[in-house]
Coordinates of C-alpha atoms and ligand atoms in Angstrom, one line a residue:
M1 CA 91.1 102.9 86.1
K2 CA 94.6 102.5 87.5
T3 CA 95.3 99.4 89.6
L4 CA 96.8 100.5 92.9
K5 CA 99.6 98.6 94.7
I6 CA 99.9 98.3 98.4
A7 CA 103.0 96.9 100.0
I8 CA 102.6 94.9 103.3
Q9 CA 105.1 92.8 105.3
K10 CA 105.5 89.3 103.9
S11 CA 106.0 87.6 107.3
G12 CA 106.7 88.9 110.8
R13 CA 105.0 90.9 113.4
L14 CA 102.9 93.1 111.1
N15 CA 101.8 90.6 108.5
E16 CA 98.8 89.1 110.1
K17 CA 97.2 92.3 111.2
S18 CA 97.9 94.0 107.9
V19 CA 96.2 91.1 106.0
E20 CA 93.3 91.2 108.5
I21 CA 92.6 94.9 108.1
L22 CA 92.5 94.6 104.3
K23 CA 90.2 91.6 104.6
N24 CA 88.0 93.6 107.0
C25 CA 87.7 96.3 104.3
G26 CA 85.9 93.7 102.2
L27 CA 88.8 93.1 99.9
S28 CA 88.9 89.5 98.6
F29 CA 92.3 88.0 97.9
E30 CA 94.3 84.8 98.3
N31 CA 97.0 84.9 101.0
Y32 CA 99.4 82.1 100.2
K33 CA 102.6 82.2 102.3
S34 CA 104.6 81.6 99.1
S35 CA 103.3 84.4 96.9
L36 CA 104.9 87.8 96.5
I37 CA 101.9 89.4 94.9
A38 CA 98.2 88.9 95.2
T39 CA 95.4 90.4 93.1
V40 CA 92.3 91.7 94.8
A41 CA 89.3 90.3 93.0
N42 CA 86.8 93.0 93.9
F43 CA 88.9 96.2 94.0
P44 CA 91.5 97.7 91.6
L45 CA 94.3 96.7 94.0
E46 CA 97.4 94.5 94.0
I47 CA 99.1 93.5 97.3
L48 CA 102.9 93.2 97.3
F49 CA 104.4 91.1 100.1
L50 CA 107.8 92.5 101.1
R51 CA 110.4 92.8 103.9
D52 CA 109.2 95.6 106.1
D53 CA 112.6 97.5 105.6
D54 CA 111.9 97.8 101.8
I55 CA 108.4 99.2 102.1
P56 CA 109.1 102.9 102.8
E57 CA 111.4 103.2 99.8
Y58 CA 109.0 101.3 97.5
V59 CA 106.3 103.7 98.4
Q60 CA 108.5 106.8 98.2
D61 CA 109.7 105.7 94.7
G62 CA 106.1 104.9 93.5
I63 CA 106.8 101.2 93.0
A64 CA 103.9 100.8 95.4
D65 CA 101.3 103.5 95.9
L66 CA 100.5 102.6 99.5
G67 CA 102.2 100.7 102.3
I68 CA 101.6 99.4 105.8
V69 CA 104.8 99.6 108.0
G70 CA 106.0 100.6 111.4
E71 CA 106.8 104.3 111.9
N72 CA 110.2 103.4 113.2
V73 CA 111.1 101.8 109.8
I74 CA 109.8 104.9 107.9
V75 CA 111.8 107.3 110.0
E76 CA 114.9 105.1 109.9
A77 CA 114.7 104.9 106.0
K78 CA 114.3 108.7 105.9
A79 CA 111.5 108.1 103.4
E80 CA 109.5 111.0 101.9
V81 CA 106.0 109.6 102.1
N82 CA 102.6 110.8 103.3
Y83 CA 101.3 109.4 106.6
L84 CA 97.6 108.6 105.9
Q85 CA 96.4 106.7 109.0
K86 CA 97.7 105.2 112.2
L87 CA 96.5 101.6 112.4
G88 CA 96.6 100.8 116.1
F89 CA 98.7 97.7 115.9
G90 CA 102.5 96.9 116.0
K91 CA 102.9 99.2 118.9
C92 CA 106.4 99.4 120.4
T93 CA 108.8 101.8 122.0
L94 CA 112.4 102.4 121.0
K95 CA 114.6 102.8 124.1
I96 CA 118.2 103.3 125.2
A97 CA 119.2 100.6 127.7
V98 CA 122.3 100.2 129.8
Q99 CA 123.6 97.3 131.8
A100 CA 121.8 96.9 135.1
T101 CA 125.2 97.3 136.9
S102 CA 126.1 100.5 134.8
K103 CA 127.2 103.7 136.5
I104 CA 125.5 105.8 133.8
Q105 CA 122.7 107.8 135.6
N106 CA 121.6 110.4 133.2
L107 CA 121.6 111.2 129.5
E108 CA 124.7 113.6 129.8
E109 CA 126.7 110.6 131.0
L110 CA 126.3 109.0 127.6
N111 CA 128.8 111.6 126.2
G112 CA 131.9 109.8 124.9
K113 CA 130.2 106.4 125.3
A114 CA 129.3 103.9 122.6
I115 CA 125.7 102.8 121.8
A116 CA 125.0 99.7 119.7
T117 CA 121.9 99.8 117.5
S118 CA 120.1 98.7 114.3
Y119 CA 118.5 102.2 114.2
P120 CA 121.4 104.6 113.7
V121 CA 119.3 107.3 112.0
I122 CA 116.7 107.6 114.8
L123 CA 119.4 107.4 117.4
E124 CA 121.6 110.1 115.8
K125 CA 118.6 112.4 115.6
F126 CA 117.8 111.9 119.2
L127 CA 121.4 112.4 120.4
K128 CA 121.7 115.6 118.3
E129 CA 118.5 117.0 119.8
K130 CA 119.8 116.3 123.3
G131 CA 123.3 117.6 122.4
I132 CA 125.0 114.3 123.3
D133 CA 128.2 113.2 121.6
A134 CA 128.2 109.4 121.7
A135 CA 129.6 106.9 119.2
I136 CA 126.9 104.9 117.3
R137 CA 127.9 101.3 116.6
T138 CA 125.5 100.0 113.9
I139 CA 124.8 96.3 114.0
S140 CA 122.1 94.5 112.2
G141 CA 120.7 92.2 114.9
S142 CA 121.0 91.0 118.5
V143 CA 122.1 94.4 119.7
E144 CA 121.3 93.4 123.3
I145 CA 124.5 91.4 123.5
G146 CA 126.6 94.5 122.7
P147 CA 127.4 95.6 126.3
G148 CA 128.1 92.1 127.5
L149 CA 130.7 91.6 124.7
G150 CA 132.3 95.0 125.5
L151 CA 131.2 96.3 122.1
S152 CA 129.2 99.2 123.6
D153 CA 128.2 100.9 126.9
A154 CA 124.5 101.0 126.0
I155 CA 122.1 99.8 123.3
F156 CA 119.2 101.4 121.5
D157 CA 116.5 99.0 120.4
I158 CA 112.8 98.2 120.2
V159 CA 111.6 97.2 123.7
S160 CA 108.1 95.8 124.2
T161 CA 108.0 93.8 127.5
G162 CA 111.6 94.3 128.6
A163 CA 112.0 90.6 129.1
T164 CA 114.8 90.4 126.5
L165 CA 116.6 93.3 128.1
K166 CA 116.4 91.7 131.5
S167 CA 117.6 88.3 130.4
N168 CA 120.7 90.1 129.0
G169 CA 121.4 92.0 132.2
L170 CA 120.1 95.3 130.8
M171 CA 117.6 97.9 132.0
P172 CA 115.7 100.5 130.1
F173 CA 117.2 104.0 130.5
A174 CA 115.5 106.4 128.2
D175 CA 112.4 106.3 125.9
V176 CA 113.3 107.7 122.5
M177 CA 110.3 107.0 120.2
S178 CA 107.0 105.2 120.3
S179 CA 105.9 103.5 117.1
E180 CA 102.9 101.8 115.6
A181 CA 101.9 100.5 112.1
V182 CA 100.8 103.2 109.8
L183 CA 99.3 103.4 106.3
I184 CA 101.6 105.5 104.1
G185 CA 101.1 106.7 100.6
N186 CA 103.3 108.0 97.7
K187 CA 103.4 111.8 97.7
S188 CA 101.6 112.0 94.3
I189 CA 98.5 109.8 95.0
L190 CA 96.5 112.0 97.3
D191 CA 93.6 112.9 95.1
N192 CA 93.1 109.4 93.7
P193 CA 89.5 108.3 94.2
E194 CA 90.4 104.6 94.8
V195 CA 92.8 105.7 97.6
A196 CA 90.0 107.9 99.1
E197 CA 87.7 104.9 99.0
L198 CA 90.2 102.5 100.6
L199 CA 91.0 105.1 103.3
Q200 CA 87.3 105.5 104.1
R201 CA 87.0 101.8 104.5
I202 CA 90.0 101.5 106.7
R203 CA 88.8 104.3 108.9
S204 CA 85.3 102.7 109.3
V205 CA 86.9 99.4 110.2
L206 CA 89.1 101.1 112.8
S207 CA 86.3 103.1 114.4
A208 CA 84.1 99.9 114.5
K209 CA 86.9 98.1 116.3
S210 CA 87.2 100.7 119.0
N211 CA 83.4 100.6 119.7
K212 CA 80.9 97.9 120.9
Y213 CA 77.2 97.5 120.2
V214 CA 75.3 97.3 123.5
V215 CA 71.7 96.2 124.1
L216 CA 70.2 96.3 127.6
N217 CA 66.9 96.2 129.4
V218 CA 65.7 98.8 131.8
S219 CA 62.5 99.8 133.4
K220 CA 61.1 103.1 132.3
D221 CA 61.6 104.6 135.8
N222 CA 65.4 104.3 135.2
L223 CA 65.4 105.0 131.5
Q224 CA 66.6 108.6 131.6
K225 CA 69.5 107.8 134.0
V226 CA 70.6 105.0 131.6
V227 CA 70.2 107.2 128.4
D228 CA 72.3 109.9 130.0
L229 CA 75.2 107.5 130.1
L230 CA 74.8 106.5 126.5
P231 CA 75.8 108.9 123.6
G232 CA 75.3 106.3 120.8
V233 CA 76.2 107.4 117.2
K234 CA 73.3 109.9 117.2
S235 CA 71.2 108.9 120.3
P236 CA 70.2 105.5 121.7
T237 CA 67.4 103.5 120.1
V238 CA 64.7 102.6 122.7
V239 CA 62.3 99.7 121.9
P240 CA 59.3 98.6 124.1
L241 CA 59.5 95.2 125.7
F242 CA 56.5 92.9 126.0
E243 CA 56.6 93.4 129.7
P244 CA 54.8 96.7 130.5
N245 CA 57.0 99.6 131.8
W246 CA 60.2 97.9 130.4
V247 CA 62.3 98.9 127.3
A248 CA 65.4 97.7 125.5
V249 CA 68.0 100.3 124.8
H250 CA 70.4 99.8 121.8
S251 CA 73.6 101.9 121.7
V252 CA 77.3 102.1 120.8
I253 CA 80.0 102.5 123.5
A254 CA 83.7 103.1 123.2
E255 CA 86.1 100.3 124.0
A256 CA 88.3 102.8 125.9
D257 CA 86.0 103.3 128.9
F258 CA 84.0 100.2 128.3
W259 CA 84.1 98.6 131.9
D260 CA 83.5 102.0 133.6
K261 CA 80.4 102.5 131.4
I262 CA 79.1 99.0 132.0
N263 CA 79.4 99.4 135.7
S264 CA 77.7 102.7 135.7
L265 CA 74.9 101.3 133.5
K266 CA 74.3 98.4 136.0
A267 CA 74.3 100.9 138.9
A268 CA 71.7 103.0 137.0
G269 CA 69.3 100.0 136.7
A270 CA 70.4 98.3 133.4
E271 CA 69.8 94.5 133.2
G272 CA 70.6 91.7 130.7
I273 CA 73.3 93.7 129.1
L274 CA 74.4 92.2 125.7
V275 CA 77.7 93.4 124.1
M276 CA 78.4 92.7 120.4
P277 CA 81.3 93.5 118.1
I278 CA 80.6 96.0 115.3
E279 CA 81.9 95.2 111.8
K280 CA 81.9 98.7 110.3
I281 CA 80.7 102.2 111.3
I282 CA 80.0 104.3 108.2
T283 CA 79.4 108.0 109.0
Ligands
ATP301 P1 111.3 91.6 108.0 O1 111.6 90.1 107.7 O2 110.1 92.0 107.3 O3 112.5 92.5 107.8 P2 111.7 92.2 110.8 O4 112.3 91.0 111.5 O5 112.5 93.4 110.5 O6 110.9 91.6 109.5 P3 109.5 92.2 112.8 O7 110.3 91.7 114.0 O8 108.5 91.4 112.1 O9 110.6 92.8 111.7 O10 108.9 93.6 113.3 C1 108.2 94.4 112.4 C2 107.8 95.7 113.1 O11 107.0 95.4 114.1 C3 108.9 96.5 113.7 O12 109.6 97.3 112.8 C4 108.1 97.4 114.7 O13 107.6 98.5 114.1 C5 107.0 96.4 115.1 N1 107.1 95.8 116.5 C6 106.1 95.8 117.4 N2 106.5 95.2 118.5 C7 107.8 94.8 118.3 C8 108.7 94.1 119.1 N3 108.5 93.7 120.3 N4 109.9 93.8 118.5 C9 110.2 94.2 117.3 N5 109.3 94.9 116.5 C10 108.1 95.2 117.0
ZN302 ZN1 112.9 94.2 108.8

């Protein structure tokens, strides 16, 4: 059996969640800050800890079979890899921003202007699509100081809260790409059974995370109303309570519309609602 290699970020914004998702898949490994490689004790897998920028190429070239990295980094690296699964963390948006005092009002007015960025590939693609001819000034960090220094008229960078932009006198101008962490794979590993197993585990962890286990009490008079609100994985479990005419209902509800559901359940007569996290959902 071949030992797979998965590359994850060594330190930075994606490291902790990447380690967490692998641990939640039941993989047992040591996670020392100093080590560059860890062996998983209970699965044929090695974990390589790398700078995020190196991950797409390592996976493309087969040095690692799998990787966890931001979509922005993959696109920027022009890496030829398979996207296996979005992972729901490391979410951010790449935006063009201009000085708050700038006269630039619309995209066309970027023609002939200079834009500073660490993401020249993504920016060039966007400008081409929009038919805009602007100069791209590639710098490796702190692009937000570009306009203040007279280096550029605009910047293109990752924006999450906008606080960094604001503190540099900039304002968001156009959204170009949204990104999150994804699991990627080398083009040749698709039919590997260990990859399929790992992918199944990751998906069951993700679906468990987006659902909650709910137990509630309801009188039989209101049972149908409550059950109508609860799809469950198949259908809700109904268990008699010691008190006559009362039952406990067990079900799974989605995180997305959680509070709406809880309020509707209360209105339908549910009492003593318990909500618990789910570790895994295997379907
Ligand atoms: P490395 O040392 O691995 O090169 P880095 O400094 O390039 O790390 P981080 O700042 O840790 O990278 O960001 C890693 C990824 O996290 C980004 O490429 C992006 O996909 C995602 N991300 C999510 N939110 C943000 C944010 N607010 N700022 C920057 N990156 C973010
Ligand atoms: Zn990086």
